[in-house]
Coordinates of C-alpha atoms in Angstrom, one line a residue:
M1 CA -8.2 1.8 66.2
T2 CA -8.7 5.4 67.3
D3 CA -11.2 7.8 65.9
A4 CA -8.4 9.7 64.1
Q5 CA -7.1 6.5 62.6
N6 CA -10.6 5.5 61.5
N7 CA -11.1 8.9 59.8
K8 CA -7.7 8.7 58.1
H9 CA -8.6 5.2 56.9
R10 CA -12.0 6.3 55.5
E11 CA -10.3 9.3 53.7
S12 CA -7.7 7.1 52.1
N13 CA -10.4 4.7 50.7
Q14 CA -12.7 7.4 49.4
P15 CA -10.6 8.3 46.2
K16 CA -10.2 4.6 45.4
E17 CA -14.0 4.0 45.8
S18 CA -14.7 7.0 43.7
E19 CA -12.3 5.9 40.9
E20 CA -13.8 2.4 40.9
V21 CA -17.3 3.9 40.5
A22 CA -16.0 6.1 37.6
L23 CA -14.3 3.1 36.0
N24 CA -17.4 1.0 36.2
S25 CA -19.5 3.8 34.7
Y26 CA -17.2 4.2 31.7
R27 CA -17.1 0.4 31.2
E28 CA -20.9 0.3 31.2
K29 CA -20.9 3.1 28.6
I30 CA -18.3 1.2 26.4
D31 CA -20.4 -2.0 26.7
L32 CA -23.5 -0.2 25.4
L33 CA -21.5 1.4 22.6
D34 CA -20.1 -2.0 21.6
I35 CA -23.6 -3.2 21.2
E36 CA -24.5 -0.2 19.1
L37 CA -21.3 -0.6 17.0
Q38 CA -21.9 -4.3 16.5
N39 CA -25.6 -3.7 15.4
S40 CA -24.5 -1.0 13.0
I41 CA -21.8 -3.1 11.5
A42 CA -24.2 -6.0 11.1
L43 CA -26.7 -3.7 9.4
R44 CA -24.1 -2.3 7.1
A45 CA -23.1 -5.9 6.2
H46 CA -26.8 -6.7 5.5
Y47 CA -27.0 -3.7 3.1
A48 CA -23.8 -4.7 1.4
H49 CA -25.3 -8.2 0.9
E50 CA -28.5 -6.7 -0.6
I51 CA -26.5 -4.5 -2.9
G52 CA -24.7 -7.6 -4.2
E53 CA -27.9 -9.4 -4.8
I54 CA -29.3 -6.4 -6.8
K55 CA -26.1 -6.3 -8.9
R56 CA -26.4 -10.0 -9.7
R57 CA -30.0 -9.5 -10.9
T58 CA -29.6 -6.3 -12.9
E59 CA -26.0 -6.3 -14.2
G60 CA -24.8 -8.7 -16.9
S61 CA -21.2 -8.5 -15.6
A62 CA -21.6 -7.1 -12.1
T63 CA -18.9 -4.8 -10.7
F64 CA -18.7 -5.5 -7.0
Y65 CA -15.5 -3.7 -6.2
R66 CA -15.6 0.1 -6.8
P67 CA -12.2 1.7 -6.1
E68 CA -13.6 5.2 -6.5
R69 CA -16.5 4.6 -4.1
E70 CA -14.2 3.2 -1.4
A71 CA -11.8 6.1 -1.8
Q72 CA -14.7 8.6 -1.4
V73 CA -15.9 6.8 1.8
L74 CA -12.4 6.7 3.3
R75 CA -11.9 10.4 2.6
R76 CA -15.1 11.3 4.4
V77 CA -13.9 9.1 7.3
M78 CA -10.8 11.3 7.5
E79 CA -12.7 14.5 7.2
R80 CA -15.1 13.6 10.0
N81 CA -12.4 12.4 12.3
Q82 CA -12.0 14.5 15.4
G83 CA -9.8 12.2 17.5
P84 CA -8.5 11.0 19.8
L85 CA -7.7 8.2 17.3
E86 CA -5.5 9.4 14.5
A87 CA -7.2 9.7 11.1
D88 CA -5.1 6.9 9.6
E89 CA -6.1 4.6 12.5
M90 CA -9.7 5.3 11.9
V91 CA -9.3 4.6 8.2
K92 CA -7.8 1.2 9.0
I93 CA -10.9 0.3 11.0
F94 CA -13.3 1.3 8.2
R95 CA -11.1 -0.3 5.6
Q96 CA -11.5 -3.7 7.3
I97 CA -15.2 -3.2 7.8
M98 CA -15.5 -2.4 4.1
S99 CA -13.4 -5.4 3.2
S100 CA -15.5 -7.8 5.2
C101 CA -18.7 -6.4 3.7
L102 CA -17.4 -6.6 0.2
A103 CA -16.6 -10.3 0.8
L104 CA -20.3 -10.8 1.3
E105 CA -20.9 -9.5 -2.2
Q106 CA -17.9 -11.2 -3.8
K107 CA -14.6 -12.3 -2.3
L108 CA -11.8 -10.8 -4.4
R109 CA -8.7 -12.7 -5.4
V110 CA -5.7 -10.4 -5.4
G111 CA -2.2 -11.4 -6.6
F112 CA 0.9 -9.7 -5.1
L113 CA 4.6 -10.0 -5.6
G114 CA 5.6 -12.7 -3.1
P115 CA 6.6 -14.6 -1.2
E116 CA 4.5 -14.0 1.9
G117 CA 6.0 -11.4 4.2
T118 CA 6.9 -8.8 1.5
F119 CA 6.1 -5.2 1.7
T120 CA 3.9 -5.8 -1.3
Q121 CA 1.7 -8.0 0.9
V122 CA 1.6 -5.2 3.4
A123 CA 0.4 -2.9 0.6
T124 CA -2.2 -5.4 -0.5
L125 CA -3.7 -5.8 3.0
K126 CA -3.6 -2.0 3.5
H127 CA -5.5 -1.4 0.3
F128 CA -8.0 -4.3 0.3
G129 CA -8.2 -5.3 4.0
C130 CA -7.8 -8.9 5.3
S131 CA -11.0 -10.3 3.8
V132 CA -9.6 -11.0 0.3
D133 CA -7.9 -14.0 -1.0
A134 CA -4.4 -12.7 -1.3
V135 CA -2.1 -14.9 -3.4
A136 CA 1.7 -14.6 -3.3
L137 CA 3.2 -14.8 -6.9
N138 CA 6.8 -15.3 -7.9
S139 CA 7.4 -12.3 -10.1
I140 CA 6.0 -9.0 -11.3
D141 CA 5.4 -10.7 -14.7
E142 CA 3.3 -13.4 -13.1
V143 CA 1.2 -10.8 -11.3
F144 CA 0.4 -9.2 -14.6
R145 CA -0.2 -12.6 -16.3
E146 CA -2.6 -13.7 -13.6
V147 CA -4.7 -10.5 -13.8
A148 CA -4.7 -10.5 -17.6
A149 CA -5.9 -14.1 -17.7
G150 CA -8.6 -13.5 -15.2
A151 CA -7.1 -15.8 -12.6
A152 CA -6.9 -12.9 -10.3
D153 CA -9.3 -10.0 -10.0
Y154 CA -6.5 -7.5 -9.2
G155 CA -2.8 -7.4 -8.7
V156 CA -0.4 -5.3 -6.6
V157 CA 3.1 -4.4 -7.7
P158 CA 5.8 -2.0 -6.5
V159 CA 6.5 1.0 -8.8
E160 CA 8.5 3.6 -6.9
N161 CA 10.6 4.1 -3.8
S162 CA 11.3 7.6 -2.3
S163 CA 15.0 6.7 -1.8
E164 CA 15.8 4.3 -4.7
G165 CA 13.6 5.6 -7.4
M166 CA 11.4 3.7 -9.9
V167 CA 11.0 -0.1 -10.2
S168 CA 11.9 -0.3 -13.9
H169 CA 10.7 -3.8 -14.4
T170 CA 7.2 -2.8 -13.4
L171 CA 7.2 0.1 -15.9
D172 CA 8.5 -2.2 -18.7
T173 CA 5.9 -4.8 -18.0
F174 CA 3.1 -2.2 -18.5
M175 CA 4.2 -2.0 -22.2
E176 CA 3.4 -5.7 -22.7
Y177 CA -0.2 -5.9 -21.2
A178 CA -3.5 -4.1 -21.8
L179 CA -4.2 -3.8 -18.1
K180 CA -5.4 -0.7 -16.2
I181 CA -4.1 0.9 -13.1
C182 CA -7.0 0.9 -10.6
G183 CA -5.4 2.4 -7.5
E184 CA -2.2 3.3 -5.7
V185 CA -1.0 2.5 -2.2
E186 CA 1.8 4.2 -0.2
V187 CA 3.5 2.3 2.5
R188 CA 6.0 3.8 5.0
I189 CA 8.9 1.3 4.9
H190 CA 10.7 0.4 8.1
H191 CA 13.5 -2.0 7.8
H192 CA 14.7 -4.2 10.6
L193 CA 17.8 -6.5 11.0
L194 CA 16.5 -10.0 11.7
V195 CA 18.2 -13.2 12.7
G196 CA 17.2 -16.8 13.5
D197 CA 17.2 -18.3 17.0
H198 CA 20.8 -19.5 16.8
A199 CA 22.5 -16.4 15.4
K200 CA 24.7 -14.0 17.3
P201 CA 24.9 -10.4 16.3
E202 CA 28.7 -10.3 16.7
S203 CA 29.0 -13.3 14.4
I204 CA 27.1 -12.0 11.3
K205 CA 29.2 -12.3 8.2
R206 CA 26.4 -12.1 5.6
I207 CA 23.3 -9.9 5.2
Y208 CA 20.5 -10.8 2.8
S209 CA 17.9 -8.5 1.4
H210 CA 16.3 -7.2 -1.8
Q211 CA 18.7 -4.9 -3.8
Q212 CA 16.6 -1.9 -3.1
S213 CA 16.5 -2.5 0.6
L214 CA 20.2 -2.9 0.7
G215 CA 20.4 0.5 -1.0
Q216 CA 18.0 2.0 1.4
C217 CA 20.1 0.9 4.4
R218 CA 23.5 1.5 2.9
K219 CA 24.8 4.1 5.4
W220 CA 23.6 2.1 8.4
L221 CA 25.3 -1.1 7.1
D222 CA 28.5 0.8 6.4
S223 CA 28.5 2.0 10.0
H224 CA 27.5 -1.2 11.8
Y225 CA 28.5 -4.1 9.6
P226 CA 31.1 -2.7 7.1
K227 CA 32.7 -6.1 6.6
A228 CA 29.6 -8.2 6.2
E229 CA 28.9 -9.6 2.7
R230 CA 25.7 -8.1 1.2
V231 CA 23.7 -10.6 -0.8
A232 CA 20.8 -9.4 -3.0
V233 CA 17.9 -11.8 -3.3
S234 CA 14.5 -11.7 -5.0
S235 CA 12.6 -10.2 -2.0
N236 CA 13.0 -9.3 1.7
A237 CA 10.7 -12.2 2.6
E238 CA 13.1 -14.6 0.7
A239 CA 15.9 -13.0 2.8
A240 CA 14.0 -13.8 6.0
K241 CA 13.5 -17.4 4.9
R242 CA 17.2 -17.9 4.3
V243 CA 18.4 -16.8 7.7
I244 CA 16.1 -19.1 9.8
D245 CA 18.8 -21.7 10.2
E246 CA 22.0 -19.6 9.3
W247 CA 23.8 -18.7 12.5
H248 CA 26.2 -16.3 10.8
A249 CA 23.6 -14.4 8.7
A250 CA 21.0 -11.7 9.0
A251 CA 18.2 -10.4 6.8
I252 CA 16.8 -6.9 6.3
A253 CA 13.0 -7.1 6.2
G254 CA 9.9 -5.8 7.8
E255 CA 7.7 -6.8 10.7
L256 CA 5.4 -9.0 8.6
A257 CA 8.4 -11.1 7.5
Q258 CA 9.6 -11.2 11.1
E259 CA 6.3 -12.6 12.3
K260 CA 5.8 -15.0 9.4
Y261 CA 9.2 -16.6 9.8
H262 CA 9.6 -16.3 13.6
L263 CA 12.8 -14.3 13.6
R264 CA 14.5 -12.1 16.2
K265 CA 14.9 -8.4 15.7
I266 CA 18.3 -7.2 16.7
A267 CA 18.1 -3.7 15.2
E268 CA 15.0 -1.7 14.1
N269 CA 14.3 1.1 11.7
I270 CA 17.7 0.9 10.1
E271 CA 16.6 2.7 6.9
D272 CA 18.8 5.7 6.1
N273 CA 15.8 7.9 5.3
P274 CA 13.2 7.9 8.2
Q275 CA 10.6 9.0 5.6
N276 CA 11.3 6.1 3.4
T277 CA 8.1 5.2 1.4
T278 CA 7.3 2.9 -1.4
R279 CA 4.4 3.4 -3.8
F280 CA 2.5 0.4 -5.1
L281 CA 0.0 0.2 -8.0
V282 CA -3.2 -1.9 -8.1
I283 CA -3.7 -3.3 -11.6
G284 CA -7.0 -4.7 -13.0
R285 CA -8.9 -5.1 -16.2
K286 CA -11.6 -2.3 -15.8
V287 CA -11.6 1.4 -16.2
V288 CA -12.2 3.3 -12.9
P289 CA -14.7 6.2 -12.8
R290 CA -13.9 9.5 -11.2
S291 CA -13.5 9.7 -7.4
G292 CA -12.9 13.5 -7.2
E293 CA -9.2 13.2 -6.4
D294 CA -7.5 11.2 -9.1
K295 CA -4.3 10.6 -10.9
T296 CA -3.8 9.4 -14.5
S297 CA -0.8 7.5 -15.9
I298 CA 0.2 7.3 -19.5
I299 CA 2.9 5.9 -21.7
V300 CA 4.1 8.1 -24.6
S301 CA 6.4 7.2 -27.5
T302 CA 7.7 10.4 -29.1
K303 CA 9.1 11.2 -32.5
N304 CA 12.9 11.4 -32.6
K305 CA 13.3 15.1 -33.3
P306 CA 14.6 18.2 -31.4
G307 CA 12.2 19.6 -28.9
A308 CA 10.1 16.4 -28.6
L309 CA 10.1 16.5 -24.8
H310 CA 9.1 20.1 -24.7
E311 CA 6.2 19.5 -27.1
L312 CA 5.1 16.7 -24.8
I313 CA 5.2 18.7 -21.6
E314 CA 3.9 22.1 -22.9
P315 CA 0.2 21.1 -23.1
F316 CA 0.2 20.2 -19.4
K317 CA 1.4 23.6 -18.5
R318 CA -0.9 25.4 -20.9
R319 CA -4.0 23.5 -19.4
G320 CA -2.8 23.9 -15.8
I321 CA -2.4 20.2 -15.1
S322 CA 0.3 19.2 -12.5
L323 CA 2.8 16.5 -13.5
T324 CA 3.7 14.2 -10.5
R325 CA 6.2 11.9 -12.3
I326 CA 7.9 11.6 -15.6
E327 CA 10.3 8.7 -16.3
T328 CA 12.2 7.6 -19.4
R329 CA 12.6 4.0 -20.5
P330 CA 14.3 2.5 -23.6
S331 CA 11.8 1.5 -26.2
K332 CA 11.6 -2.2 -27.0
T333 CA 10.7 -1.6 -30.6
S334 CA 13.9 0.2 -31.9
N335 CA 17.4 1.1 -30.7
W336 CA 18.1 4.5 -29.3
S337 CA 14.4 5.5 -29.0
Y338 CA 12.6 6.0 -25.8
V339 CA 9.2 6.0 -24.1
F340 CA 8.0 8.3 -21.3
F341 CA 5.9 7.2 -18.3
I342 CA 4.0 10.2 -17.1
D343 CA 1.8 10.5 -14.0
F344 CA -0.4 13.6 -13.6
E345 CA -3.3 14.9 -11.5
G346 CA -6.8 14.5 -12.9
H347 CA -9.0 11.9 -14.6
I348 CA -9.4 11.0 -18.2
D349 CA -13.1 12.1 -18.0
D350 CA -12.0 15.7 -16.9
E351 CA -12.3 18.1 -19.8
P352 CA -8.8 19.6 -19.3
V353 CA -7.3 16.1 -19.3
K354 CA -9.2 15.2 -22.5
A355 CA -7.8 18.4 -24.2
V356 CA -4.2 17.6 -23.1
L357 CA -4.5 14.0 -24.4
A358 CA -5.8 15.2 -27.7
D359 CA -2.9 17.7 -28.0
I360 CA -0.4 15.0 -27.2
E361 CA -1.8 12.4 -29.5
S362 CA -1.4 14.6 -32.5
N363 CA 2.4 15.0 -31.9
V364 CA 3.5 11.5 -30.8
V365 CA 4.1 8.1 -32.3
E366 CA 2.0 6.3 -29.7
L367 CA -0.1 7.2 -26.6
K368 CA -1.3 4.6 -24.2
V369 CA -3.5 5.5 -21.2
L370 CA -2.6 3.1 -18.3
G371 CA -5.6 4.3 -16.3
S372 CA -7.1 7.0 -14.1
Y373 CA -7.4 6.0 -10.4
P374 CA -8.0 7.5 -6.9
K375 CA -5.0 9.1 -5.2
A376 CA -3.8 7.1 -2.2
V377 CA -6.0 8.1 0.8
V378 CA -3.3 7.4 3.5

């Protein structure tokens, strides 16, 4: 090899050697940070365990899960975040750390509308993390019953979709139980068309899904499978289970159902509205203290007279309180009478909210406070 060739060979190797040195340097830094992170997480877990022991010694009926405290911590995580990880990704990491630490104090049992693989399960894991005992239940009524009976610490149920509106059965069930709303979860809904191993896309004659999901994908289905029969079932997960062995059928469901039932995805994100979001409520038996950014939900039965709705809404405007939702449902006590489900910003311990509730109570047949709870963080 000539001197010129040797020089060229050395020059070509120099950048590679330099890059390898830089890579090793960053890997060493990451290794050191991993040690620090692990030590910090272990110390946090130790503190959580000690808090649990103190609560057991000093509180007659210890409250281990504090929704308002967790919301405050996660908000601070978002405020401190400076990237390059997105804020919601950072929140997911802290959520799981908090979930694991809480399990050292007390492992929560959380009922959700099943079967496994539903978006309600996604909402449950998003809100509580993976270190809870999440139990799939057969109906919204059963979720309420399990929580009311103390068989579950909390429950998670769907209440509202941005495309299809309110889940009326959830609203109606609130009238039957003395439970409290303890939190809310918002989940961006992405629907996929799933099939079993033996199905062929061109042979699909039947599509299963929950009625709301069929509605959320109506335009896509009209365009791609206009002749396929659309069959509404109890949940998207139930739809996924049905198509495992059906060669001529498909299901509309999410990724969790796809993974759970080992299905193939032949079309993704088929929802008509790309911003399609479902709101879920966390129900429990205890009142939640203020977190600083809260909502309150109430049920109101008005007197049957002209101007009743105006009288109901006017105090909110006068006190400067923002309504976020008002929904009407038939009353179960008498024909042609109605109750109003109202969500608004603020907490029942806030003075303006106390004043509004006092104004309302004097002019209605019945007022039931479903709960004040932290707004969804992400």
